[in-house]
Tab-separated table of C-alpha atoms in Angstrom:
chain	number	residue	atom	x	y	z
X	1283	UNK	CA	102.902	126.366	98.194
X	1284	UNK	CA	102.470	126.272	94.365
X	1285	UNK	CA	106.237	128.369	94.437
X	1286	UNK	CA	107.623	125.519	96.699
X	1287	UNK	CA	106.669	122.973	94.333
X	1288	UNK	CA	107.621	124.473	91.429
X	1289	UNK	CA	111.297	124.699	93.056
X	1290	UNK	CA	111.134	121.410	94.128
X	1291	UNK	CA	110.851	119.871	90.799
X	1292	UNK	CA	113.699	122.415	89.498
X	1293	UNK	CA	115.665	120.551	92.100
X	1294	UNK	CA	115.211	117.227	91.375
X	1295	UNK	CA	115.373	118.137	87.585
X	1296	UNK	CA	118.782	119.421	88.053
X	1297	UNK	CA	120.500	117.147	90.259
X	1298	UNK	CA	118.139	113.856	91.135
X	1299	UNK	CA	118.804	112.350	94.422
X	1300	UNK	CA	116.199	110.792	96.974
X	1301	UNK	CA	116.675	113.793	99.511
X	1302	UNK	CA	115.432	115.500	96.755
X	1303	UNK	CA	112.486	113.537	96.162
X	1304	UNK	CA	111.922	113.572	99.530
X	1305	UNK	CA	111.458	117.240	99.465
X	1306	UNK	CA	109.073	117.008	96.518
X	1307	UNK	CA	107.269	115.170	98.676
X	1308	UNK	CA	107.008	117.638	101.124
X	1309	UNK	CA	105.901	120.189	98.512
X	1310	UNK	CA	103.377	117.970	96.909
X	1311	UNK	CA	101.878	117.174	100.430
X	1312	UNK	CA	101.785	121.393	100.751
X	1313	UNK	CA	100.091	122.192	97.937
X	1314	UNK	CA	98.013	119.090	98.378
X	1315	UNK	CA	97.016	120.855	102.001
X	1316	UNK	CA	96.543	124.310	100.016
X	1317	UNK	CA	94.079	122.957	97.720
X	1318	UNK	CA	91.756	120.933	100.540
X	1319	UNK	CA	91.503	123.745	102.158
X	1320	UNK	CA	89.803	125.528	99.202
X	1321	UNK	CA	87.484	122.395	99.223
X	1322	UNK	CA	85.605	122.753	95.961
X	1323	UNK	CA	85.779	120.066	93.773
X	1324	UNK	CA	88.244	120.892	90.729
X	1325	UNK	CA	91.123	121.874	93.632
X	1326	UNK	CA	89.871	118.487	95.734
X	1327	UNK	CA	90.626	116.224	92.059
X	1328	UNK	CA	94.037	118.265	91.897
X	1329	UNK	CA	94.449	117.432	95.632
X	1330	UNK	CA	94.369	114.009	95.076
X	1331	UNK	CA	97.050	113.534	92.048
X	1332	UNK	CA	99.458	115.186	93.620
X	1333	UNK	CA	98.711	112.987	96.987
X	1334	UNK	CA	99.134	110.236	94.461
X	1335	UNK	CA	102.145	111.305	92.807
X	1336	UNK	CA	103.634	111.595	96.419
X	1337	UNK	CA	102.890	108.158	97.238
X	1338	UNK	CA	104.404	106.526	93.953
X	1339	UNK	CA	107.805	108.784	95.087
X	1340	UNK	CA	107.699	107.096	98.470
X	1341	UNK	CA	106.786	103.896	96.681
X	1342	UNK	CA	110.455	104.002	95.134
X	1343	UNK	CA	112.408	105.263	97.796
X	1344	UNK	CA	110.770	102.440	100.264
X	1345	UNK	CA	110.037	105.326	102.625
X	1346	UNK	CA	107.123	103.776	105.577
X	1347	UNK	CA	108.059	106.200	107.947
X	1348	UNK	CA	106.744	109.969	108.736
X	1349	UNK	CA	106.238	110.646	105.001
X	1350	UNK	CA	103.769	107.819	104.481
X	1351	UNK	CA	101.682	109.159	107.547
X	1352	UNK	CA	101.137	112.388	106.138
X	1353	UNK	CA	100.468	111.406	102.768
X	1354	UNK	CA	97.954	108.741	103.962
X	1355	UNK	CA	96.776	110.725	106.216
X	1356	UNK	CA	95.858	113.393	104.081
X	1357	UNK	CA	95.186	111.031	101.363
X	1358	UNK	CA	92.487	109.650	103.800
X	1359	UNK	CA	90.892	113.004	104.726
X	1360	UNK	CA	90.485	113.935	100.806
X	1361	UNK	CA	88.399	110.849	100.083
X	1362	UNK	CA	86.192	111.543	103.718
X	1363	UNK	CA	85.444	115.321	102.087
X	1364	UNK	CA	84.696	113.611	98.828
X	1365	UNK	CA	82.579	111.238	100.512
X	1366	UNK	CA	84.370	108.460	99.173
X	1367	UNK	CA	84.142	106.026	102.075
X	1368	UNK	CA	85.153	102.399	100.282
X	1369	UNK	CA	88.608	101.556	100.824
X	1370	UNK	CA	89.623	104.081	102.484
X	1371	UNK	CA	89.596	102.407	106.254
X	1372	UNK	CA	93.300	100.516	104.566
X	1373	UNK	CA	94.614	103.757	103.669
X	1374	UNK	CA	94.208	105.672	107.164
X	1375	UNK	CA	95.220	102.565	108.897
X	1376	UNK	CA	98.763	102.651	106.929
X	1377	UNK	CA	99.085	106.114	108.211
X	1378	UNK	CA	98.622	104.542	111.887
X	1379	UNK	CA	101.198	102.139	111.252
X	1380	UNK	CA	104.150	104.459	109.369
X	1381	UNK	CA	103.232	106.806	112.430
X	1382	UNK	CA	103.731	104.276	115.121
X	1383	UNK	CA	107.063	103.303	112.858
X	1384	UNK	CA	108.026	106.536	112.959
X	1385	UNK	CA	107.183	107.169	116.982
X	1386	UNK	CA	105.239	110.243	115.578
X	1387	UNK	CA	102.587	110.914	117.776
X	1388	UNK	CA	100.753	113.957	116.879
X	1389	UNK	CA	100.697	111.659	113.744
X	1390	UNK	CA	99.121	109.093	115.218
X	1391	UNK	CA	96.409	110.418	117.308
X	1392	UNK	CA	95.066	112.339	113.935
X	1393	UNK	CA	94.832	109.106	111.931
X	1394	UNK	CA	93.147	107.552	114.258
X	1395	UNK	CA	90.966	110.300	115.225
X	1396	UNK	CA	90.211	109.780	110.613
X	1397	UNK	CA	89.586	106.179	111.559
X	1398	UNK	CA	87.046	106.748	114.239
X	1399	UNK	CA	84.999	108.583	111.266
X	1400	UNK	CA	85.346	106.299	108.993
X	1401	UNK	CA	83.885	103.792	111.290
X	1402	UNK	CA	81.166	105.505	112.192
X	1403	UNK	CA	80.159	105.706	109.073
X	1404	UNK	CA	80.233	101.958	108.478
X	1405	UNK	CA	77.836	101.429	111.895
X	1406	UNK	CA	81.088	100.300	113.720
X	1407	UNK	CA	80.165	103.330	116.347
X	1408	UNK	CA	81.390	101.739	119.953
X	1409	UNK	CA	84.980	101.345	118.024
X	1410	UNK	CA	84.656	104.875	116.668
X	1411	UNK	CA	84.153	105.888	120.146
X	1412	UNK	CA	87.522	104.110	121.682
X	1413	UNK	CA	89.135	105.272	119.015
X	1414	UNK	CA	88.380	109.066	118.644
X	1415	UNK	CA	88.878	108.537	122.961
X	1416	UNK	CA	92.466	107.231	122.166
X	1417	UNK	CA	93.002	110.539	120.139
X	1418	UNK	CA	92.508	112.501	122.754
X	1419	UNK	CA	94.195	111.190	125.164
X	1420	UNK	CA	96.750	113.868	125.135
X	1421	UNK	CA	95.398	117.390	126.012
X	1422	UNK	CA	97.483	119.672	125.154
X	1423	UNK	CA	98.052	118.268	120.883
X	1424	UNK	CA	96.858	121.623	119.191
X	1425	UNK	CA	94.679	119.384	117.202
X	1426	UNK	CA	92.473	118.579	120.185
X	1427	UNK	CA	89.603	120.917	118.711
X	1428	UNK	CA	89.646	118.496	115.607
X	1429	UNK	CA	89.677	115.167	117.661
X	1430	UNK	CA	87.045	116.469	120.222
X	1431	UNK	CA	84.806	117.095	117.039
X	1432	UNK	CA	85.125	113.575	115.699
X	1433	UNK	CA	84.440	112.296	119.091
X	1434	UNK	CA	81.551	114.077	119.102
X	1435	UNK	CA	80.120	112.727	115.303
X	1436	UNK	CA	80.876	109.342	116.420
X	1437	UNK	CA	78.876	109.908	119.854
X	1438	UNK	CA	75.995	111.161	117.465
X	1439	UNK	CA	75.806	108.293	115.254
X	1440	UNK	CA	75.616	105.918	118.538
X	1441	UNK	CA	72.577	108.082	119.778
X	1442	UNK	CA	74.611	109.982	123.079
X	1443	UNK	CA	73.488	113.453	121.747
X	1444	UNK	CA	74.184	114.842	125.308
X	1445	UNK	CA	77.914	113.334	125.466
X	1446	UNK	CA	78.362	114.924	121.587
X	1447	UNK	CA	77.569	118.264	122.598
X	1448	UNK	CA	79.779	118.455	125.655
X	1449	UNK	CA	82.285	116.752	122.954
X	1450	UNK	CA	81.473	119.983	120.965
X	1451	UNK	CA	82.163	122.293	123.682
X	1452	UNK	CA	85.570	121.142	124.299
X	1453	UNK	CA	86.297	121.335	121.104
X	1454	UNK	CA	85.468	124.670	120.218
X	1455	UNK	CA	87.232	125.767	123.839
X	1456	UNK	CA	90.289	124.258	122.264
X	1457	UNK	CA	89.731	125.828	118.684
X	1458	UNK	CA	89.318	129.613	120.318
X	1459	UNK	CA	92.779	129.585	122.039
X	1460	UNK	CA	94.394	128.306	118.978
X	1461	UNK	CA	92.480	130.316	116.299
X	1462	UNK	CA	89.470	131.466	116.817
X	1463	UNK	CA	88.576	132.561	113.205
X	1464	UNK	CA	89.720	129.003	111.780
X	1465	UNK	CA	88.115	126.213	109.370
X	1466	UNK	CA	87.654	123.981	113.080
X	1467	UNK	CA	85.641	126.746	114.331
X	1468	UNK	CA	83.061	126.784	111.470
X	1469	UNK	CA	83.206	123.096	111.280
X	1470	UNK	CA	82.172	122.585	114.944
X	1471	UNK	CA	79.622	125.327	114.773
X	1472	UNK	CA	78.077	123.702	111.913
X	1473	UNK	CA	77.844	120.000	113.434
X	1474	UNK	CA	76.436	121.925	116.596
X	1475	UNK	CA	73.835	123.242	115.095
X	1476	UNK	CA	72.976	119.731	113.764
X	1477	UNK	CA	72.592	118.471	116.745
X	1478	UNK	CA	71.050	121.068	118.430
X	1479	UNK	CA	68.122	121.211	115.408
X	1480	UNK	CA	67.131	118.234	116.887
X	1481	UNK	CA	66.165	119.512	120.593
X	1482	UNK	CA	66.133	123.456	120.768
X	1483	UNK	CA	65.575	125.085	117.064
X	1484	UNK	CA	66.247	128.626	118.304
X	1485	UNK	CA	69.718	127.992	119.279
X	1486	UNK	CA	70.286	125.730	116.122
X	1487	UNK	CA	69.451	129.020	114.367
X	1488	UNK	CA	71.728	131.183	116.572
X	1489	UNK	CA	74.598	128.617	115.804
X	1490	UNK	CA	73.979	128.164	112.116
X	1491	UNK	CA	74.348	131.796	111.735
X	1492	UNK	CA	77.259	132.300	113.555
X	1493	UNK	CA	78.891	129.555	111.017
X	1494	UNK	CA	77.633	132.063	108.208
X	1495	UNK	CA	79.531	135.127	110.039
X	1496	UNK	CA	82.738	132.591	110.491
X	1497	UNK	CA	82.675	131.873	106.598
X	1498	UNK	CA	82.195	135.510	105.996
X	1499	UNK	CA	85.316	136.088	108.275
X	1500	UNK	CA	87.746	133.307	106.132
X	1501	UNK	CA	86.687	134.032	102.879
X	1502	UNK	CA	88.104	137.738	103.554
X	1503	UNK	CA	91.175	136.104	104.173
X	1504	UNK	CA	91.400	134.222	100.336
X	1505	UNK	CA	93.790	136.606	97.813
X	1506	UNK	CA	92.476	136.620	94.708
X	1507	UNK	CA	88.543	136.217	93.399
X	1508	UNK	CA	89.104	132.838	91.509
X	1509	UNK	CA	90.111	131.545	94.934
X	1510	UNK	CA	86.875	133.538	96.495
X	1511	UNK	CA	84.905	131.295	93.837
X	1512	UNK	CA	86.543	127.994	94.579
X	1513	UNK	CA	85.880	128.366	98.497
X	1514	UNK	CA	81.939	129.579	97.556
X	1515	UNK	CA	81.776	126.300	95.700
X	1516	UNK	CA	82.460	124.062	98.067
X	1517	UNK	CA	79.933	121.512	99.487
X	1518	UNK	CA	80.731	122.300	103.031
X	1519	UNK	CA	80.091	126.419	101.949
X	1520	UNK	CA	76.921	125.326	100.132
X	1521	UNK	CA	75.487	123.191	103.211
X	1522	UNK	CA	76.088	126.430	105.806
X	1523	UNK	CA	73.740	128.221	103.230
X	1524	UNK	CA	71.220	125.389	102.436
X	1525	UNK	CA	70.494	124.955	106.568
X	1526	UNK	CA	70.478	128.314	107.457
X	1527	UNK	CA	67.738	129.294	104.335
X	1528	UNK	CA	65.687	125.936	106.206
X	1529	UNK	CA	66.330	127.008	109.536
X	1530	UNK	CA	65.398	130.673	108.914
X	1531	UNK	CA	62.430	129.644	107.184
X	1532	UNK	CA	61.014	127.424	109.981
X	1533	UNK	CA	61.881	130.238	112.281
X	1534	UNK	CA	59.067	132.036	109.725
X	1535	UNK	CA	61.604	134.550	109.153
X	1536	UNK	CA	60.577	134.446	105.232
X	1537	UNK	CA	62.546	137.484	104.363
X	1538	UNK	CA	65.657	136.585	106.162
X	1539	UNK	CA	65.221	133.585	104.341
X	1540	UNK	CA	64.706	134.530	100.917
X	1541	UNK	CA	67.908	137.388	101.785
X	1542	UNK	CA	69.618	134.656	102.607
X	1543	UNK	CA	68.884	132.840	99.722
X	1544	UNK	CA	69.840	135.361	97.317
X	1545	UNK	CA	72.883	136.169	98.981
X	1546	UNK	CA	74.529	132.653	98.407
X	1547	UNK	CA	73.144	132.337	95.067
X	1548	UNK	CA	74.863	135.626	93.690
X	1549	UNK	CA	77.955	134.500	95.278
Protein backbone atom coordinates (compact mmCIF):
# COMPACT_ATOMS: atom_id res chain seq x y z
CA UNK A 1 0.00 0.00 0.00
CA UNK A 2 2.88 2.38 0.95
CA UNK A 3 4.27 1.40 -3.01
CA UNK A 4 0.76 2.41 -4.35
CA UNK A 5 0.93 5.65 -2.79
CA UNK A 6 4.15 6.48 -3.51
CA UNK A 7 3.16 5.94 -7.37
CA UNK A 8 0.23 7.76 -6.98
CA UNK A 9 1.81 10.95 -6.07
CA UNK A 10 4.52 10.32 -8.99
CA UNK A 11 1.39 10.47 -11.06
CA UNK A 12 -0.18 13.37 -10.13
CA UNK A 13 3.32 15.07 -9.88
CA UNK A 14 3.88 14.40 -13.45
CA UNK A 15 0.79 15.06 -15.18
CA UNK A 16 -2.05 16.61 -12.59
CA UNK A 17 -5.52 15.82 -13.51
CA UNK A 18 -8.56 14.97 -11.12
CA UNK A 19 -8.59 11.18 -12.28
CA UNK A 20 -5.42 11.38 -10.88
CA UNK A 21 -6.31 12.73 -7.67
CA UNK A 22 -8.90 10.50 -7.57
CA UNK A 23 -6.52 7.67 -7.53
CA UNK A 24 -4.48 9.26 -4.76
CA UNK A 25 -7.36 9.00 -3.07
CA UNK A 26 -7.69 5.55 -3.43
CA UNK A 27 -4.08 5.04 -2.28
CA UNK A 28 -4.34 7.28 0.68
CA UNK A 29 -7.61 5.44 1.77
CA UNK A 30 -5.17 2.00 1.33
CA UNK A 31 -2.55 2.85 3.28
CA UNK A 32 -4.93 4.58 5.63
CA UNK A 33 -6.62 0.80 5.91
CA UNK A 34 -2.91 -0.68 6.25
CA UNK A 35 -2.08 1.35 9.14
CA UNK A 36 -5.61 0.73 11.28
CA UNK A 37 -5.08 -2.47 10.98
CA UNK A 38 -1.72 -2.29 12.85
CA UNK A 39 -3.80 -0.32 15.49
CA UNK A 40 -1.11 1.11 17.74
CA UNK A 41 -1.13 4.56 18.18
CA UNK A 42 1.81 6.25 16.07
CA UNK A 43 0.29 4.20 12.73
CA UNK A 44 -3.52 5.26 14.07
CA UNK A 45 -2.11 9.40 14.08
CA UNK A 46 -0.58 8.54 10.51
CA UNK A 47 -3.98 6.93 9.70
CA UNK A 48 -5.73 9.87 10.25
CA UNK A 49 -3.62 12.59 8.08
CA UNK A 50 -3.70 10.77 5.30
CA UNK A 51 -7.72 10.22 5.84
CA UNK A 52 -7.51 13.96 6.08
CA UNK A 53 -5.46 14.71 3.22
CA UNK A 54 -8.01 12.50 1.23
CA UNK A 55 -10.86 14.48 2.25
CA UNK A 56 -9.32 18.03 1.39
CA UNK A 57 -8.65 16.20 -2.37
CA UNK A 58 -12.33 15.36 -2.53
CA UNK A 59 -13.02 18.76 -1.01
CA UNK A 60 -11.65 20.28 -4.43
CA UNK A 61 -12.83 18.00 -6.86
CA UNK A 62 -16.58 18.33 -5.25
CA UNK A 63 -16.59 14.53 -5.18
CA UNK A 64 -19.94 13.36 -2.54
CA UNK A 65 -20.19 10.20 -4.06
CA UNK A 66 -18.44 6.61 -3.31
CA UNK A 67 -15.15 8.33 -2.38
CA UNK A 68 -16.63 10.38 0.44
CA UNK A 69 -18.20 7.08 1.93
CA UNK A 70 -15.07 5.40 2.28
CA UNK A 71 -13.12 8.13 3.51
CA UNK A 72 -15.82 8.98 6.13
CA UNK A 73 -16.33 5.85 6.75
CA UNK A 74 -13.01 4.99 7.64
CA UNK A 75 -12.44 8.37 8.94
CA UNK A 76 -15.28 7.43 11.43
CA UNK A 77 -13.91 4.01 12.48
CA UNK A 78 -10.31 5.67 13.31
CA UNK A 79 -11.78 8.11 15.81
CA UNK A 80 -14.21 4.93 17.41
CA UNK A 81 -10.57 2.94 17.93
CA UNK A 82 -9.17 6.14 19.31
CA UNK A 83 -12.05 6.53 21.44
CA UNK A 84 -12.73 9.79 20.18
CA UNK A 85 -16.52 9.80 20.29
CA UNK A 86 -17.42 13.86 19.96
CA UNK A 87 -18.26 14.77 16.58
CA UNK A 88 -17.90 11.99 15.07
CA UNK A 89 -21.88 10.91 14.78
CA UNK A 90 -21.66 14.06 11.58
CA UNK A 91 -18.87 12.37 10.03
CA UNK A 92 -20.36 8.67 9.74
CA UNK A 93 -23.64 10.13 8.87
CA UNK A 94 -21.96 11.91 5.64
CA UNK A 95 -20.73 8.53 4.75
CA UNK A 96 -24.58 7.36 4.89
CA UNK A 97 -25.54 10.04 2.72
CA UNK A 98 -22.52 9.96 -0.20
CA UNK A 99 -23.41 6.10 0.02
CA UNK A 100 -27.08 6.44 -0.55
CA UNK A 101 -25.85 9.18 -3.41
CA UNK A 102 -23.84 6.82 -4.74
CA UNK A 103 -26.57 3.68 -4.53
CA UNK A 104 -23.59 1.87 -2.78
CA UNK A 105 -24.94 -0.47 -0.55
CA UNK A 106 -22.36 -2.55 1.02
CA UNK A 107 -21.41 1.14 1.77
CA UNK A 108 -24.23 1.90 3.42
CA UNK A 109 -25.08 -0.89 5.65
CA UNK A 110 -21.30 -0.48 7.21
CA UNK A 111 -21.82 3.19 8.08
CA UNK A 112 -24.66 2.63 9.61
CA UNK A 113 -23.72 -0.45 11.30
CA UNK A 114 -20.52 2.69 12.73
CA UNK A 115 -23.56 4.73 13.63
CA UNK A 116 -25.34 2.18 15.70
CA UNK A 117 -21.95 2.28 17.91
CA UNK A 118 -21.64 5.49 18.14
CA UNK A 119 -25.05 5.72 19.56
CA UNK A 120 -24.74 3.37 21.91
CA UNK A 121 -22.24 4.99 23.30
CA UNK A 122 -24.17 8.23 23.74
CA UNK A 123 -27.21 6.08 25.70
CA UNK A 124 -29.23 6.38 22.38
CA UNK A 125 -29.36 2.27 22.59
CA UNK A 126 -33.11 1.45 21.08
CA UNK A 127 -31.76 3.58 17.85
CA UNK A 128 -28.48 1.68 17.95
CA UNK A 129 -30.53 -1.35 17.85
CA UNK A 130 -32.74 -0.36 14.54
CA UNK A 131 -29.90 0.70 13.17
CA UNK A 132 -27.22 -2.09 13.53
CA UNK A 133 -30.87 -4.29 12.52
CA UNK A 134 -30.98 -2.17 9.24
CA UNK A 135 -27.29 -3.34 8.61
CA UNK A 136 -28.07 -6.55 8.51
CA UNK A 137 -30.71 -6.76 6.68
CA UNK A 138 -28.91 -8.33 3.86
CA UNK A 139 -27.38 -11.80 4.66
CA UNK A 140 -25.20 -12.64 2.46
CA UNK A 141 -22.79 -8.81 2.64
CA UNK A 142 -19.39 -10.52 3.66
CA UNK A 143 -19.35 -7.96 6.33
CA UNK A 144 -22.23 -9.59 8.19
CA UNK A 145 -19.69 -10.96 10.94
CA UNK A 146 -18.84 -7.17 11.60
CA UNK A 147 -22.54 -5.91 11.68
CA UNK A 148 -23.77 -8.96 13.77
CA UNK A 149 -20.98 -7.84 16.33
CA UNK A 150 -22.18 -4.27 16.61
CA UNK A 151 -25.63 -5.53 16.97
CA UNK A 152 -24.60 -7.40 19.61
CA UNK A 153 -22.57 -4.25 21.68
CA UNK A 154 -25.56 -2.24 21.18
CA UNK A 155 -27.91 -5.16 22.62
CA UNK A 156 -25.36 -5.13 25.63
CA UNK A 157 -25.49 -1.60 26.45
CA UNK A 158 -29.54 -1.87 26.47
CA UNK A 159 -29.21 -4.82 29.04
CA UNK A 160 -30.48 -7.97 26.37
CA UNK A 161 -27.28 -9.98 27.25
CA UNK A 162 -29.12 -13.14 25.93
CA UNK A 163 -30.08 -11.43 22.41
CA UNK A 164 -26.07 -10.15 22.31
CA UNK A 165 -24.75 -13.47 22.57
CA UNK A 166 -26.91 -15.13 19.96
CA UNK A 167 -25.84 -11.71 18.05
CA UNK A 168 -22.27 -13.07 18.75
CA UNK A 169 -22.87 -16.41 17.43
CA UNK A 170 -23.98 -15.32 14.13
CA UNK A 171 -21.37 -13.35 13.82
CA UNK A 172 -18.59 -15.48 14.37
CA UNK A 173 -20.63 -18.26 12.02
CA UNK A 174 -20.28 -15.60 9.40
CA UNK A 175 -16.54 -14.66 10.25
CA UNK A 176 -15.40 -18.64 10.00
CA UNK A 177 -16.64 -19.08 6.36
CA UNK A 178 -15.04 -15.92 5.34
CA UNK A 179 -11.76 -16.12 7.35
CA UNK A 180 -11.52 -17.84 10.11
CA UNK A 181 -8.07 -16.59 11.35
CA UNK A 182 -9.20 -12.78 10.83
CA UNK A 183 -9.17 -9.44 13.06
CA UNK A 184 -13.46 -10.13 13.27
CA UNK A 185 -12.73 -13.37 14.76
CA UNK A 186 -10.58 -12.07 17.68
CA UNK A 187 -12.77 -9.11 17.99
CA UNK A 188 -15.96 -11.19 18.57
CA UNK A 189 -14.16 -13.62 20.79
CA UNK A 190 -13.04 -10.87 22.88
CA UNK A 191 -16.57 -9.03 23.33
CA UNK A 192 -17.83 -12.72 24.07
CA UNK A 193 -15.91 -13.24 26.68
CA UNK A 194 -17.15 -9.89 28.11
CA UNK A 195 -20.26 -10.85 28.23
CA UNK A 196 -19.95 -14.15 29.22
CA UNK A 197 -17.62 -12.89 32.49
CA UNK A 198 -20.69 -11.72 33.61
CA UNK A 199 -22.76 -15.17 33.92
CA UNK A 200 -20.39 -18.29 33.47
CA UNK A 201 -16.51 -17.32 34.33
CA UNK A 202 -15.19 -20.68 33.09
CA UNK A 203 -16.24 -20.19 29.61
CA UNK A 204 -15.23 -16.40 29.74
CA UNK A 205 -11.81 -17.96 30.42
CA UNK A 206 -12.06 -20.59 27.63
CA UNK A 207 -13.01 -17.65 25.21
CA UNK A 208 -10.48 -15.11 26.37
CA UNK A 209 -7.86 -17.58 25.64
CA UNK A 210 -8.85 -18.59 22.47
CA UNK A 211 -8.59 -14.63 21.52
CA UNK A 212 -4.87 -15.01 22.85
CA UNK A 213 -4.27 -18.16 20.38
CA UNK A 214 -6.14 -15.94 17.46
CA UNK A 215 -3.60 -12.98 18.13
CA UNK A 216 -0.83 -15.46 18.26
CA UNK A 217 -2.12 -16.77 14.82
CA UNK A 218 -2.17 -12.89 13.04
CA UNK A 219 0.77 -11.61 14.43
CA UNK A 220 2.65 -14.60 12.52
CA UNK A 221 1.23 -13.20 9.60
CA UNK A 222 2.99 -9.34 10.12
CA UNK A 223 6.53 -9.17 7.83
CA UNK A 224 8.89 -7.47 9.54
CA UNK A 225 9.52 -7.04 13.64
CA UNK A 226 8.84 -3.19 13.73
CA UNK A 227 5.41 -4.16 12.43
CA UNK A 228 5.38 -7.22 15.17
CA UNK A 229 5.94 -4.20 17.73
CA UNK A 230 3.32 -1.86 16.40
CA UNK A 231 0.51 -4.70 16.48
CA UNK A 232 1.89 -5.73 20.34
CA UNK A 233 1.23 -2.10 21.13
CA UNK A 234 -2.00 -1.75 20.40
CA UNK A 235 -4.80 -1.13 22.99
CA UNK A 236 -7.00 -3.80 21.63
CA UNK A 237 -3.57 -6.38 21.93
CA UNK A 238 -2.96 -4.97 25.42
CA UNK A 239 -6.74 -5.51 26.67
CA UNK A 240 -6.65 -9.49 25.35
CA UNK A 241 -3.60 -9.66 27.80
CA UNK A 242 -4.87 -7.45 30.71
CA UNK A 243 -8.35 -9.82 30.92
CA UNK A 244 -6.90 -12.94 30.43
CA UNK A 245 -3.96 -12.22 33.43
CA UNK A 246 -7.60 -11.19 35.59
CA UNK A 247 -9.46 -13.97 34.38
CA UNK A 248 -6.68 -16.54 34.96
CA UNK A 249 -6.09 -15.19 38.23
CA UNK A 250 -9.71 -15.49 39.50
CA UNK A 251 -9.66 -18.92 38.01
CA UNK A 252 -6.63 -19.19 40.92
CA UNK A 253 -4.51 -20.31 38.21
CA UNK A 254 -1.59 -17.96 39.76
CA UNK A 255 1.08 -19.39 37.59
CA UNK A 256 -0.79 -19.28 34.39
CA UNK A 257 -1.31 -15.94 35.41
CA UNK A 258 1.92 -14.62 36.27
CA UNK A 259 3.17 -16.77 32.67
CA UNK A 260 0.85 -14.90 31.19
CA UNK A 261 1.89 -11.85 32.52
CA UNK A 262 5.38 -12.11 31.61
CA UNK A 263 4.71 -13.23 28.30
CA UNK A 264 2.96 -9.90 27.16
CA UNK A 265 5.29 -7.82 29.01
CA UNK A 266 8.50 -9.17 27.13
CA UNK A 267 6.65 -8.76 24.00
Amino acid sequence: SANWLLAARKLVALSPSPERDRGLVLALNANAGALVSLGDEPSLADAGRLLAEAGELLDGLGDEGELRAHICLNQGWLRHMRRQFDGSLPIVERAIQAAQYAHAERLERAARSLRSQFLAVAGRHEEAIAEARLALETTHDDAASTHQLNLAVALHLAGRNDEALDALRAGLAAAVVDEPVGPDVLRLLFVAAALLDETDSTQSLAVTEAAEVMLDALRQRLGDAVDRLGFDDADRHREVAATLVQRRLAANDILGALATADRHRAR
